[in-house]
Amino acid sequence: TEGMINKRFLLALIMILNEGSDGTEKQRLELSNLIFTTGLKLIAIHGHTKRYGEIEDRLLAEAKANPIDLTNNDPKRIASAQDLYIEFDGFLVQLKSTLDHAINVLNFGFNIPFSALTTFGDKGNKVIKQLENNVPTNFQGAANHLIKVIKDNKIGRAHV
């Protein structure tokens, strides 16, 4: 729910930022704006998911209550699922947008320039390349862990 996202994601990260950051005031403000925007995107994703489920349940209930009678030649009225398409499309757009916003946290954590992190892009390969080539040695362990997470969660990867 929206409250859980606010409490577990936004509040927790903002508290960590305010209590443990050694960044400048400008950097902390930029990061808090990024966290807030990412949280709003996650809430939008949740809203699309919730509405999709509600629409799907309604369409299924209507279909069960009024099954199509194929035994006669009367004209048939078939409902479309345009609302489902709209919610699914909105879900995908917000999901990609969330990745594109969240990827900028690498600037703060690994000092990768914002100009190198425009989007998640290329199924994560763009980010992997940045992490492999531009992270200081003292952060390479964390970068390698993030690379593994991205690779292990790629859609369409071969499952062994």
PDB file of C-alpha atoms in Angstrom:
ATOM      1  CA  THR A   1       0.000   0.000   0.000  1.00  0.00           C
ATOM      2  CA  GLU A   2       0.937   3.633  -0.275  1.00  0.00           C
ATOM      3  CA  GLY A   3       1.504   3.831   3.490  1.00  0.00           C
ATOM      4  CA  MET A   4       3.921   0.912   3.463  1.00  0.00           C
ATOM      5  CA  ILE A   5       5.884   2.442   0.589  1.00  0.00           C
ATOM      6  CA  ASN A   6       6.050   5.762   2.425  1.00  0.00           C
ATOM      7  CA  LYS A   7       7.046   4.187   5.734  1.00  0.00           C
ATOM      8  CA  ARG A   8       9.396   1.431   4.590  1.00  0.00           C
ATOM      9  CA  PHE A   9      10.984   3.105   1.590  1.00  0.00           C
ATOM     10  CA  LEU A  10      10.748   6.877   1.706  1.00  0.00           C
ATOM     11  CA  LEU A  11      10.966   7.505   5.430  1.00  0.00           C
ATOM     12  CA  ALA A  12      13.698   4.925   6.013  1.00  0.00           C
ATOM     13  CA  LEU A  13      15.919   6.238   3.212  1.00  0.00           C
ATOM     14  CA  ILE A  14      15.382   9.885   4.123  1.00  0.00           C
ATOM     15  CA  MET A  15      16.283   9.121   7.756  1.00  0.00           C
ATOM     16  CA  ILE A  16      19.455   7.299   6.694  1.00  0.00           C
ATOM     17  CA  LEU A  17      20.327  10.194   4.408  1.00  0.00           C
ATOM     18  CA  ASN A  18      19.826  12.803   7.136  1.00  0.00           C
ATOM     19  CA  GLU A  19      21.586  10.843   9.881  1.00  0.00           C
ATOM     20  CA  GLY A  20      24.490   9.244   8.062  1.00  0.00           C
ATOM     21  CA  SER A  21      25.320  11.275   4.997  1.00  0.00           C
ATOM     22  CA  ASP A  22      28.602  13.067   4.627  1.00  0.00           C
ATOM     23  CA  GLY A  23      27.419  14.765   1.438  1.00  0.00           C
ATOM     24  CA  THR A  24      27.001  18.471   0.977  1.00  0.00           C
ATOM     25  CA  GLU A  25      23.626  20.099   1.616  1.00  0.00           C
ATOM     26  CA  LYS A  26      23.089  20.316  -2.157  1.00  0.00           C
ATOM     27  CA  GLN A  27      23.879  16.608  -2.611  1.00  0.00           C
ATOM     28  CA  ARG A  28      21.562  15.624   0.245  1.00  0.00           C
ATOM     29  CA  LEU A  29      18.758  17.727  -1.226  1.00  0.00           C
ATOM     30  CA  GLU A  30      19.265  16.187  -4.684  1.00  0.00           C
ATOM     31  CA  LEU A  31      19.255  12.675  -3.213  1.00  0.00           C
ATOM     32  CA  SER A  32      16.181  13.322  -1.071  1.00  0.00           C
ATOM     33  CA  ASN A  33      14.363  14.626  -4.179  1.00  0.00           C
ATOM     34  CA  LEU A  34      15.417  11.485  -6.046  1.00  0.00           C
ATOM     35  CA  ILE A  35      14.183   9.252  -3.209  1.00  0.00           C
ATOM     36  CA  PHE A  36      10.888  11.154  -3.045  1.00  0.00           C
ATOM     37  CA  THR A  37      10.340  10.952  -6.824  1.00  0.00           C
ATOM     38  CA  THR A  38      11.166   7.236  -6.832  1.00  0.00           C
ATOM     39  CA  GLY A  39       8.695   6.709  -4.000  1.00  0.00           C
ATOM     40  CA  LEU A  40       5.969   8.508  -5.962  1.00  0.00           C
ATOM     41  CA  LYS A  41       6.705   6.266  -8.938  1.00  0.00           C
ATOM     42  CA  LEU A  42       6.395   3.162  -6.736  1.00  0.00           C
ATOM     43  CA  ILE A  43       3.029   4.423  -5.464  1.00  0.00           C
ATOM     44  CA  ALA A  44       1.887   4.924  -9.075  1.00  0.00           C
ATOM     45  CA  ILE A  45       2.952   1.337  -9.879  1.00  0.00           C
ATOM     46  CA  HIS A  46       0.958   0.105  -6.896  1.00  0.00           C
ATOM     47  CA  GLY A  47      -2.086   2.096  -8.075  1.00  0.00           C
ATOM     48  CA  HIS A  48      -1.938   0.597 -11.567  1.00  0.00           C
ATOM     49  CA  THR A  49      -1.566  -2.912 -10.122  1.00  0.00           C
ATOM     50  CA  LYS A  50      -4.515  -2.424  -7.790  1.00  0.00           C
ATOM     51  CA  ARG A  51      -6.781  -0.981 -10.497  1.00  0.00           C
ATOM     52  CA  TYR A  52      -5.798  -3.752 -12.926  1.00  0.00           C
ATOM     53  CA  GLY A  53      -6.846  -6.371 -10.380  1.00  0.00           C
ATOM     54  CA  GLU A  54     -10.155  -4.615  -9.694  1.00  0.00           C
ATOM     55  CA  ILE A  55     -10.986  -4.316 -13.401  1.00  0.00           C
ATOM     56  CA  GLU A  56     -10.010  -7.921 -14.060  1.00  0.00           C
ATOM     57  CA  ASP A  57     -12.198  -9.131 -11.184  1.00  0.00           C
ATOM     58  CA  ARG A  58     -15.147  -7.066 -12.480  1.00  0.00           C
ATOM     59  CA  LEU A  59     -14.767  -8.337 -16.056  1.00  0.00           C
ATOM     60  CA  LEU A  60     -14.527 -11.956 -14.885  1.00  0.00           C
ATOM     61  CA  ALA A  61     -17.607 -11.581 -12.673  1.00  0.00           C
ATOM     62  CA  GLU A  62     -19.556 -10.026 -15.571  1.00  0.00           C
ATOM     63  CA  ALA A  63     -18.476 -12.802 -17.937  1.00  0.00           C
ATOM     64  CA  LYS A  64     -19.508 -15.506 -15.466  1.00  0.00           C
ATOM     65  CA  ALA A  65     -22.841 -13.805 -14.759  1.00  0.00           C
ATOM     66  CA  ASN A  66     -23.641 -13.362 -18.469  1.00  0.00           C
ATOM     67  CA  PRO A  67     -22.067 -16.215 -20.447  1.00  0.00           C
ATOM     68  CA  ILE A  68     -22.280 -16.031 -24.226  1.00  0.00           C
ATOM     69  CA  ASP A  69     -25.026 -18.256 -25.578  1.00  0.00           C
ATOM     70  CA  LEU A  70     -23.672 -19.884 -28.719  1.00  0.00           C
ATOM     71  CA  THR A  71     -26.820 -21.966 -29.303  1.00  0.00           C
ATOM     72  CA  ASN A  72     -28.652 -19.158 -31.100  1.00  0.00           C
ATOM     73  CA  ASN A  73     -27.878 -16.753 -33.914  1.00  0.00           C
ATOM     74  CA  ASP A  74     -28.596 -13.588 -31.948  1.00  0.00           C
ATOM     75  CA  PRO A  75     -25.974 -10.847 -32.207  1.00  0.00           C
ATOM     76  CA  LYS A  76     -23.295 -11.234 -29.536  1.00  0.00           C
ATOM     77  CA  ARG A  77     -22.023  -8.326 -27.490  1.00  0.00           C
ATOM     78  CA  ILE A  78     -18.461  -8.865 -26.353  1.00  0.00           C
ATOM     79  CA  ALA A  79     -16.774  -6.568 -23.839  1.00  0.00           C
ATOM     80  CA  SER A  80     -13.244  -5.466 -24.543  1.00  0.00           C
ATOM     81  CA  ALA A  81     -10.510  -5.254 -21.972  1.00  0.00           C
ATOM     82  CA  GLN A  82      -9.309  -1.776 -22.981  1.00  0.00           C
ATOM     83  CA  ASP A  83      -9.203  -0.720 -19.314  1.00  0.00           C
ATOM     84  CA  LEU A  84      -6.868  -3.620 -18.558  1.00  0.00           C
ATOM     85  CA  TYR A  85      -4.588  -2.555 -21.392  1.00  0.00           C
ATOM     86  CA  ILE A  86      -4.518   1.037 -20.119  1.00  0.00           C
ATOM     87  CA  GLU A  87      -3.594  -0.049 -16.580  1.00  0.00           C
ATOM     88  CA  PHE A  88      -0.980  -2.530 -17.785  1.00  0.00           C
ATOM     89  CA  ASP A  89       0.557   0.095 -20.075  1.00  0.00           C
ATOM     90  CA  GLY A  90       0.613   2.596 -17.207  1.00  0.00           C
ATOM     91  CA  PHE A  91       2.238  -0.017 -14.977  1.00  0.00           C
ATOM     92  CA  LEU A  92       5.018  -0.674 -17.522  1.00  0.00           C
ATOM     93  CA  VAL A  93       5.626   3.032 -18.170  1.00  0.00           C
ATOM     94  CA  GLN A  94       5.906   3.779 -14.441  1.00  0.00           C
ATOM     95  CA  LEU A  95       8.117   0.738 -13.860  1.00  0.00           C
ATOM     96  CA  LYS A  96      10.599   1.865 -16.533  1.00  0.00           C
ATOM     97  CA  SER A  97      10.441   5.429 -15.253  1.00  0.00           C
ATOM     98  CA  THR A  98      11.181   4.199 -11.719  1.00  0.00           C
ATOM     99  CA  LEU A  99      14.284   2.382 -12.966  1.00  0.00           C
ATOM    100  CA  ASP A 100      15.387   5.469 -14.899  1.00  0.00           C
ATOM    101  CA  HIS A 101      15.056   7.657 -11.792  1.00  0.00           C
ATOM    102  CA  ALA A 102      16.480   5.161  -9.319  1.00  0.00           C
ATOM    103  CA  ILE A 103      19.577   4.551 -11.411  1.00  0.00           C
ATOM    104  CA  ASN A 104      20.743   8.072 -10.565  1.00  0.00           C
ATOM    105  CA  VAL A 105      21.447   6.924  -7.021  1.00  0.00           C
ATOM    106  CA  LEU A 106      24.657   5.464  -8.474  1.00  0.00           C
ATOM    107  CA  ASN A 107      25.934   9.013  -8.761  1.00  0.00           C
ATOM    108  CA  PHE A 108      25.695   9.393  -5.016  1.00  0.00           C
ATOM    109  CA  GLY A 109      26.823   5.898  -4.041  1.00  0.00           C
ATOM    110  CA  PHE A 110      29.574   5.297  -6.591  1.00  0.00           C
ATOM    111  CA  ASN A 111      30.274   8.807  -7.887  1.00  0.00           C
ATOM    112  CA  ILE A 112      29.317   7.869 -11.452  1.00  0.00           C
ATOM    113  CA  PRO A 113      28.491  11.099 -13.353  1.00  0.00           C
ATOM    114  CA  PHE A 114      24.806  11.835 -13.959  1.00  0.00           C
ATOM    115  CA  SER A 115      25.598  12.247 -17.665  1.00  0.00           C
ATOM    116  CA  ALA A 116      26.597   8.561 -17.803  1.00  0.00           C
ATOM    117  CA  LEU A 117      23.350   7.458 -16.118  1.00  0.00           C
ATOM    118  CA  THR A 118      20.588   8.840 -18.310  1.00  0.00           C
ATOM    119  CA  THR A 119      18.415   5.678 -18.274  1.00  0.00           C
ATOM    120  CA  PHE A 120      18.502   2.084 -17.091  1.00  0.00           C
ATOM    121  CA  GLY A 121      18.666   1.139 -20.790  1.00  0.00           C
ATOM    122  CA  ASP A 122      19.697  -1.935 -22.725  1.00  0.00           C
ATOM    123  CA  LYS A 123      18.242  -4.407 -20.190  1.00  0.00           C
ATOM    124  CA  GLY A 124      20.682  -3.189 -17.538  1.00  0.00           C
ATOM    125  CA  ASN A 125      23.790  -3.677 -19.671  1.00  0.00           C
ATOM    126  CA  LYS A 126      24.413   0.075 -19.768  1.00  0.00           C
ATOM    127  CA  VAL A 127      24.466   0.233 -15.964  1.00  0.00           C
ATOM    128  CA  ILE A 128      26.616  -2.893 -15.711  1.00  0.00           C
ATOM    129  CA  LYS A 129      29.169  -1.299 -18.045  1.00  0.00           C
ATOM    130  CA  GLN A 130      29.240   1.876 -15.929  1.00  0.00           C
ATOM    131  CA  LEU A 131      29.699  -0.166 -12.746  1.00  0.00           C
ATOM    132  CA  GLU A 132      32.486  -2.260 -14.272  1.00  0.00           C
ATOM    133  CA  ASN A 133      34.406   0.706 -15.696  1.00  0.00           C
ATOM    134  CA  ASN A 134      33.817   3.719 -13.450  1.00  0.00           C
ATOM    135  CA  VAL A 135      33.617   2.629  -9.812  1.00  0.00           C
ATOM    136  CA  PRO A 136      36.552   3.343  -7.491  1.00  0.00           C
ATOM    137  CA  THR A 137      38.397   0.262  -6.220  1.00  0.00           C
ATOM    138  CA  ASN A 138      37.143   0.688  -2.645  1.00  0.00           C
ATOM    139  CA  PHE A 139      33.519   0.371  -3.876  1.00  0.00           C
ATOM    140  CA  GLN A 140      34.091  -2.434  -6.404  1.00  0.00           C
ATOM    141  CA  GLY A 141      32.764  -5.139  -4.054  1.00  0.00           C
ATOM    142  CA  ALA A 142      29.412  -3.361  -3.729  1.00  0.00           C
ATOM    143  CA  ALA A 143      29.396  -2.664  -7.473  1.00  0.00           C
ATOM    144  CA  ASN A 144      30.006  -6.353  -8.226  1.00  0.00           C
ATOM    145  CA  HIS A 145      27.091  -7.289  -5.966  1.00  0.00           C
ATOM    146  CA  LEU A 146      24.796  -4.858  -7.813  1.00  0.00           C
ATOM    147  CA  ILE A 147      25.997  -6.234 -11.168  1.00  0.00           C
ATOM    148  CA  LYS A 148      25.080  -9.747  -9.977  1.00  0.00           C
ATOM    149  CA  VAL A 149      21.615  -8.581  -8.865  1.00  0.00           C
ATOM    150  CA  ILE A 150      20.973  -6.982 -12.271  1.00  0.00           C
ATOM    151  CA  LYS A 151      22.205 -10.046 -14.175  1.00  0.00           C
ATOM    152  CA  ASP A 152      20.268 -12.489 -11.984  1.00  0.00           C
ATOM    153  CA  ASN A 153      17.010 -10.579 -12.486  1.00  0.00           C
ATOM    154  CA  LYS A 154      17.065  -9.925 -16.221  1.00  0.00           C
ATOM    155  CA  ILE A 155      13.894 -10.828 -18.061  1.00  0.00           C
ATOM    156  CA  GLY A 156      14.538 -13.229 -20.897  1.00  0.00           C
ATOM    157  CA  ARG A 157      17.838 -14.517 -19.565  1.00  0.00           C
ATOM    158  CA  ALA A 158      18.526 -18.193 -19.987  1.00  0.00           C
ATOM    159  CA  HIS A 159      17.552 -20.107 -16.837  1.00  0.00           C
ATOM    160  CA  VAL A 160      19.924 -22.843 -15.800  1.00  0.00           C
TER     161      VAL A 160
END
